[in-house]
Coordinates of N, CA and C in Angstrom, one line a residue:
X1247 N 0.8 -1.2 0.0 CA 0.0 0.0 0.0 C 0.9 1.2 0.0
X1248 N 0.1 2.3 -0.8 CA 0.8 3.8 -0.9 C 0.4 4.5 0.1
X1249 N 0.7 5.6 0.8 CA 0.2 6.6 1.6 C 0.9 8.0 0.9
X1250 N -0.6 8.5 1.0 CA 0.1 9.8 0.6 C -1.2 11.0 1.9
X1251 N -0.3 11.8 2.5 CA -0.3 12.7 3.8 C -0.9 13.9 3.0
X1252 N -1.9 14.6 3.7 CA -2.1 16.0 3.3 C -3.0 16.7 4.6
X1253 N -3.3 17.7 4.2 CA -3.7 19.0 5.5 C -3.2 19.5 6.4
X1254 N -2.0 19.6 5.9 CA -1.0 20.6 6.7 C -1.4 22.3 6.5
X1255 N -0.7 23.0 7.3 CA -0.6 24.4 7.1 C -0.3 24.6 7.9
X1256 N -0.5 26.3 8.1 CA -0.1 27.6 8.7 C -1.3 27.8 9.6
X1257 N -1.2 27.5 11.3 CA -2.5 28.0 11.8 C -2.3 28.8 13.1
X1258 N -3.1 29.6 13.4 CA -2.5 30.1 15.1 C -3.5 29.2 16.3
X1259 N -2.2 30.2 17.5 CA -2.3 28.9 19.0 C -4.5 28.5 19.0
X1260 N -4.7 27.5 19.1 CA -5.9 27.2 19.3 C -6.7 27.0 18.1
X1261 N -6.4 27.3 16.8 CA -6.9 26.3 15.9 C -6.7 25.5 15.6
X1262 N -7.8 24.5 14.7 CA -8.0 22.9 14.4 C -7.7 22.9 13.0
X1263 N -6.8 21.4 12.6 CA -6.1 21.1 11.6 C -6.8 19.3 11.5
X1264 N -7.1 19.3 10.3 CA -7.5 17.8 10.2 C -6.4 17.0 9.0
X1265 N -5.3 16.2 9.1 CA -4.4 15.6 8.6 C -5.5 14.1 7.9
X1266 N -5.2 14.4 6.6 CA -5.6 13.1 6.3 C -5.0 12.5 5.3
X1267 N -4.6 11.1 5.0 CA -3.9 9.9 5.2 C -4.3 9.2 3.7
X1268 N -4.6 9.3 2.4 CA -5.1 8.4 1.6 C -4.2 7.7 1.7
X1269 N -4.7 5.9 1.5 CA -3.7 5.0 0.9 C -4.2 4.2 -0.4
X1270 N -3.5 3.7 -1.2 CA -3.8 3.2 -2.6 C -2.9 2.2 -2.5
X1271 N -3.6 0.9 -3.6 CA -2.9 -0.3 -4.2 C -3.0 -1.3 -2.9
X1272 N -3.7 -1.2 -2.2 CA -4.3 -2.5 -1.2 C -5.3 -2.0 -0.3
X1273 N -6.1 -2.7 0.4 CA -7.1 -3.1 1.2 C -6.8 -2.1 2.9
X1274 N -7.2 -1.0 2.8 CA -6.9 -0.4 3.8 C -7.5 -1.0 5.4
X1275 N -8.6 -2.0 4.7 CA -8.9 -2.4 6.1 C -7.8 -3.5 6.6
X1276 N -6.9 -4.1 5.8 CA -6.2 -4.9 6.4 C -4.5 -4.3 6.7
X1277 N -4.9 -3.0 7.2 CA -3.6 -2.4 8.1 C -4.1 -1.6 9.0
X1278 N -3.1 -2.1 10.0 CA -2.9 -0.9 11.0 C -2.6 0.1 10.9
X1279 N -3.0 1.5 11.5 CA -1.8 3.0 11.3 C -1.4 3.8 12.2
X1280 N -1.0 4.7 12.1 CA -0.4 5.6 12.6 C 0.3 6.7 12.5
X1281 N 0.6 7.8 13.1 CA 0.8 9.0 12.7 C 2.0 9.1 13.5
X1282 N 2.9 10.5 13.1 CA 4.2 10.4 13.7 C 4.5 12.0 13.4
X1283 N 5.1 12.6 13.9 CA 5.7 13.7 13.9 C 7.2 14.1 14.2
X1284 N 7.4 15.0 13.4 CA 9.4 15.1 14.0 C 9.4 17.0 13.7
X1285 N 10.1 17.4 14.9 CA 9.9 18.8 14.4 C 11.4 19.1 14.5
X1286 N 11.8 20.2 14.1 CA 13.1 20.5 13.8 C 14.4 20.0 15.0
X1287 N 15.3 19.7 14.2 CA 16.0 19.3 15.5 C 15.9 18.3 16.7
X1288 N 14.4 17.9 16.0 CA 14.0 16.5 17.2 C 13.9 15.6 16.7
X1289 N 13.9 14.3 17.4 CA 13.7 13.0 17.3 C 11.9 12.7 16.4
X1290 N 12.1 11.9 15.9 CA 10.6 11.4 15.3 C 9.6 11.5 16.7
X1291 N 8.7 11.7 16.8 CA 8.2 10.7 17.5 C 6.4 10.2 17.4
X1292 N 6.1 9.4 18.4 CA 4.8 8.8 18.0 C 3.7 9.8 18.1
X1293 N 2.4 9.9 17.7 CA 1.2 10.7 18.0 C 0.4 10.0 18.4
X1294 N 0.1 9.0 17.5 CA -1.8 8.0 17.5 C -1.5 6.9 16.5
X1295 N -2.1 5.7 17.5 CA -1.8 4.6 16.4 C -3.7 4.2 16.2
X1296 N -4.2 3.3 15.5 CA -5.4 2.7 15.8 C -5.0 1.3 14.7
X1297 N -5.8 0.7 15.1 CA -6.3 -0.7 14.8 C -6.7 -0.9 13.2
X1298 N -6.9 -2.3 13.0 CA -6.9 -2.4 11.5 C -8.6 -1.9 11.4
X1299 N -9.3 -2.2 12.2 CA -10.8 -1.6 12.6 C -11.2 -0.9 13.2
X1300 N -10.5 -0.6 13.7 CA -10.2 1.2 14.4 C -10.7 0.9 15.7
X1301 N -11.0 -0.1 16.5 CA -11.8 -0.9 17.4 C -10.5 -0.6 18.5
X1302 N -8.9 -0.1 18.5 CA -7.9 0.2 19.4 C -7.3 1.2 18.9
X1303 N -7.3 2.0 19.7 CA -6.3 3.4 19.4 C -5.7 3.9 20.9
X1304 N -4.5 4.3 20.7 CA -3.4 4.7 21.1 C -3.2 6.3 21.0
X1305 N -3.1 6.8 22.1 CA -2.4 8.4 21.7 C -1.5 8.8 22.4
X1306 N -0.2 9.7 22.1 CA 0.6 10.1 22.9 C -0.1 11.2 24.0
X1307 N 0.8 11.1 25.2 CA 0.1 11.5 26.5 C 0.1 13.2 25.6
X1308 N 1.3 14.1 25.0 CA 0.8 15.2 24.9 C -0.3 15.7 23.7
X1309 N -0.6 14.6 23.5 CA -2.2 15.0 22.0 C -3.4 14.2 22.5
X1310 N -3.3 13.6 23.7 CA -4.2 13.2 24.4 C -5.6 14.2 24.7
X1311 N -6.5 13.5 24.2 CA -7.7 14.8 24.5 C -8.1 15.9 23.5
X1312 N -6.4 16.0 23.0 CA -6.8 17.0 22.0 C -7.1 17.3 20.3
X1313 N -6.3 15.5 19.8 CA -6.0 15.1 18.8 C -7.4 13.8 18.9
X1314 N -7.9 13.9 17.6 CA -8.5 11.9 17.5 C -8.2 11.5 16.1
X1315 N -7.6 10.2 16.3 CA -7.0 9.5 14.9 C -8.8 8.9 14.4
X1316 N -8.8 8.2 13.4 CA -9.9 7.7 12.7 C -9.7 7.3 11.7
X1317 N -10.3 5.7 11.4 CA -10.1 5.2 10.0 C -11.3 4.9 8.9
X1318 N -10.9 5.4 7.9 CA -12.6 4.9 6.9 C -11.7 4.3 5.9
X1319 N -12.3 2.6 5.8 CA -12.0 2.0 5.5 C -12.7 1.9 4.1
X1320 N -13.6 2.4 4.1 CA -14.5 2.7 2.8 C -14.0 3.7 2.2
X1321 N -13.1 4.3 2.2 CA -12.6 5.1 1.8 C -11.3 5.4 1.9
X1322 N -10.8 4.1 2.5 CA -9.1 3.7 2.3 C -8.7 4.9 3.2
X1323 N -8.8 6.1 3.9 CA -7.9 7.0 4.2 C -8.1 6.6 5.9
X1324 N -6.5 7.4 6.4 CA -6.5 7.8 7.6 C -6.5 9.3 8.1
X1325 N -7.6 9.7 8.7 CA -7.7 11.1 9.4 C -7.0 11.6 11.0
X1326 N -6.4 12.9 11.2 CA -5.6 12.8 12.2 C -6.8 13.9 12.4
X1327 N -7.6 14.2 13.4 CA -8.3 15.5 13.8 C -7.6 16.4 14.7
X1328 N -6.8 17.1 14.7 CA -6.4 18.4 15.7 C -6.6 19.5 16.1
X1329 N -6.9 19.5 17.6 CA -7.8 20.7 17.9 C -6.5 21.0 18.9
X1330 N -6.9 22.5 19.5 CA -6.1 23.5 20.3 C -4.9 22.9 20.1
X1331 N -4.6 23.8 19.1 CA -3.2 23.4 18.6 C -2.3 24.5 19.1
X1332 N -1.1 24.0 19.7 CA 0.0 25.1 20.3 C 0.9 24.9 18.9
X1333 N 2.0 25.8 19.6 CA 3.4 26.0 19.1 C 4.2 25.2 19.1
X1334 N 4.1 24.4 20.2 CA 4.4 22.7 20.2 C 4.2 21.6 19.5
X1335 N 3.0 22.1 18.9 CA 2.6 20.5 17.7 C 2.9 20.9 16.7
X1336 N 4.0 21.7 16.3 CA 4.6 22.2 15.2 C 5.6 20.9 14.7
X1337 N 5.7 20.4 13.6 CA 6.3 19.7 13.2 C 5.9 19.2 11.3
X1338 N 6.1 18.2 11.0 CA 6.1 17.5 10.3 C 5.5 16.3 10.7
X1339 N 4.0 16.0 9.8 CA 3.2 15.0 10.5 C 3.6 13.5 9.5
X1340 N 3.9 13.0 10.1 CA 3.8 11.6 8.8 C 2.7 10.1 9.0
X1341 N 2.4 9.7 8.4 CA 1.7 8.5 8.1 C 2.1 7.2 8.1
X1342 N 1.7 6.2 8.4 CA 2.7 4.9 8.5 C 1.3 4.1 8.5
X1343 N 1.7 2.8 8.0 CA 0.8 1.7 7.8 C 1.4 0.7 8.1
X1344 N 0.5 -0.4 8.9 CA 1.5 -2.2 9.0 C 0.2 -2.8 8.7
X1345 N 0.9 -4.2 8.0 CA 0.3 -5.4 8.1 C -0.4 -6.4 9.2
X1346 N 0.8 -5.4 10.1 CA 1.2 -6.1 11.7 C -0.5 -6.1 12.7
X1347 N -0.8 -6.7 12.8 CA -2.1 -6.5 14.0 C -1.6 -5.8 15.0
X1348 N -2.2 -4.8 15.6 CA -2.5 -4.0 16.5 C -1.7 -4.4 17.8
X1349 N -0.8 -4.7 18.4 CA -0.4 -5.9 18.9 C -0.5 -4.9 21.3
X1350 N 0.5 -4.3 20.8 CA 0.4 -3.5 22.3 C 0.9 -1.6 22.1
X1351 N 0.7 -1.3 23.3 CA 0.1 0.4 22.9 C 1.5 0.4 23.0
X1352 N 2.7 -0.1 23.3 CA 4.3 0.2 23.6 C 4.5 -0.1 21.6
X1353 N 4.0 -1.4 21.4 CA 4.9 -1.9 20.0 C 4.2 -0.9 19.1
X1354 N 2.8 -0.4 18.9 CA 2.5 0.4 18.2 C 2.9 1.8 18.0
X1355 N 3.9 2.2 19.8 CA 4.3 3.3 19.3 C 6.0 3.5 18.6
X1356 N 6.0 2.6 18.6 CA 7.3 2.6 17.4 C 7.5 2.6 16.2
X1357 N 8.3 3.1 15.5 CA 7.9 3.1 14.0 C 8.6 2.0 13.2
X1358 N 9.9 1.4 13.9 CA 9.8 0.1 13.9 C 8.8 -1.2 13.6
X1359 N 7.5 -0.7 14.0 CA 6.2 -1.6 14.0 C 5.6 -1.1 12.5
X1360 N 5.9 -0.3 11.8 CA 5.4 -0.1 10.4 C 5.8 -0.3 9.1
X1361 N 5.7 -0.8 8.4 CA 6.5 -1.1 7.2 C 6.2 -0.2 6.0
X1362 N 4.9 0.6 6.3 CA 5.1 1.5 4.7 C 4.7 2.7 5.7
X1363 N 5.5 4.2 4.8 CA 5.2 5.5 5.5 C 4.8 6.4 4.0
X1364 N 4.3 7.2 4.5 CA 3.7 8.6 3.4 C 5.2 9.5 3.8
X1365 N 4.6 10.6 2.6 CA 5.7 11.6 3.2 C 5.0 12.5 3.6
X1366 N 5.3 13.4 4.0 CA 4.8 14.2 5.5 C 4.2 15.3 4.9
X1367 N 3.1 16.4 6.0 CA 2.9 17.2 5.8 C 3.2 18.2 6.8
X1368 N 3.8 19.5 6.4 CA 3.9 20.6 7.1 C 2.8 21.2 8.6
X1369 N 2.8 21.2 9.7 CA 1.9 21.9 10.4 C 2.8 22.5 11.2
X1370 N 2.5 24.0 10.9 CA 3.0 24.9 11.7 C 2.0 25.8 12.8
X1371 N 2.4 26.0 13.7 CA 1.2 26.4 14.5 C 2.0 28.0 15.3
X1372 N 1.7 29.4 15.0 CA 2.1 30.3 15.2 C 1.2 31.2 16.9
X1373 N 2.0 31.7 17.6 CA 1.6 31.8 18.9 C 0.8 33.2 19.1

């Protein structure tokens, strides 16, 4: 499967950004996904993972509450929803897809656990 990442931008502190995830050339219900972010100078790291049925989802403790992942499987894509967005969630968002079932909220947040990624989209969040 392909992933390709979009709805990035330019937004200030406390607006919503909805990232979404097409994938193409296989059966989106038979993967897992996940979202990932790396902002300048930092390490990748994890956001939100969810299940091949969206039936388990995972969020990092700082998007907790304020982010929700979602999958339409009818529609092959993955949605990232982002609300009260700081200066902080400024990064580069990326996309990742596995084969791999859903397995624990530790293995999901690795990217290790994914075998295909999108390439990223820009969110910048201005204070």
């Amino acid at each position: 499967v392909q992933l390709q990442a979009s709805g990035g931008g330019l937004v200030q502190a406390g607006d919503s950004l909805r990232l979404s995830c097409a994938a193409s050339g296989g059966a989106f219900r038979n993967y897992a996904a996940g979202w990932f972010r790396q902002a300048p100078g930092k390490e990748r790291e994890f956001v939100s993972a969810i299940s091949r049925s969206g039936s388990r989802i995972s969020y990092a403790d700082s998007v907790k509450g304020r982010f929700t992942i979602s999958k339409d499987n009818a529609k092959n894509t993955l949605y990232l929803q982002m609300n009260s967005l700081n200066p902080g969630d400024t990064a580069v968002y990326s996309c990742a897809a596995t084969y791999r079932s859903y397995t624990t909220t530790a293995a999901v947040a690795r990217a290790e656990h994914y075998d295909t990624w999108g390439q990223g989209t820009q969110v910048t969040v201005s204070s």
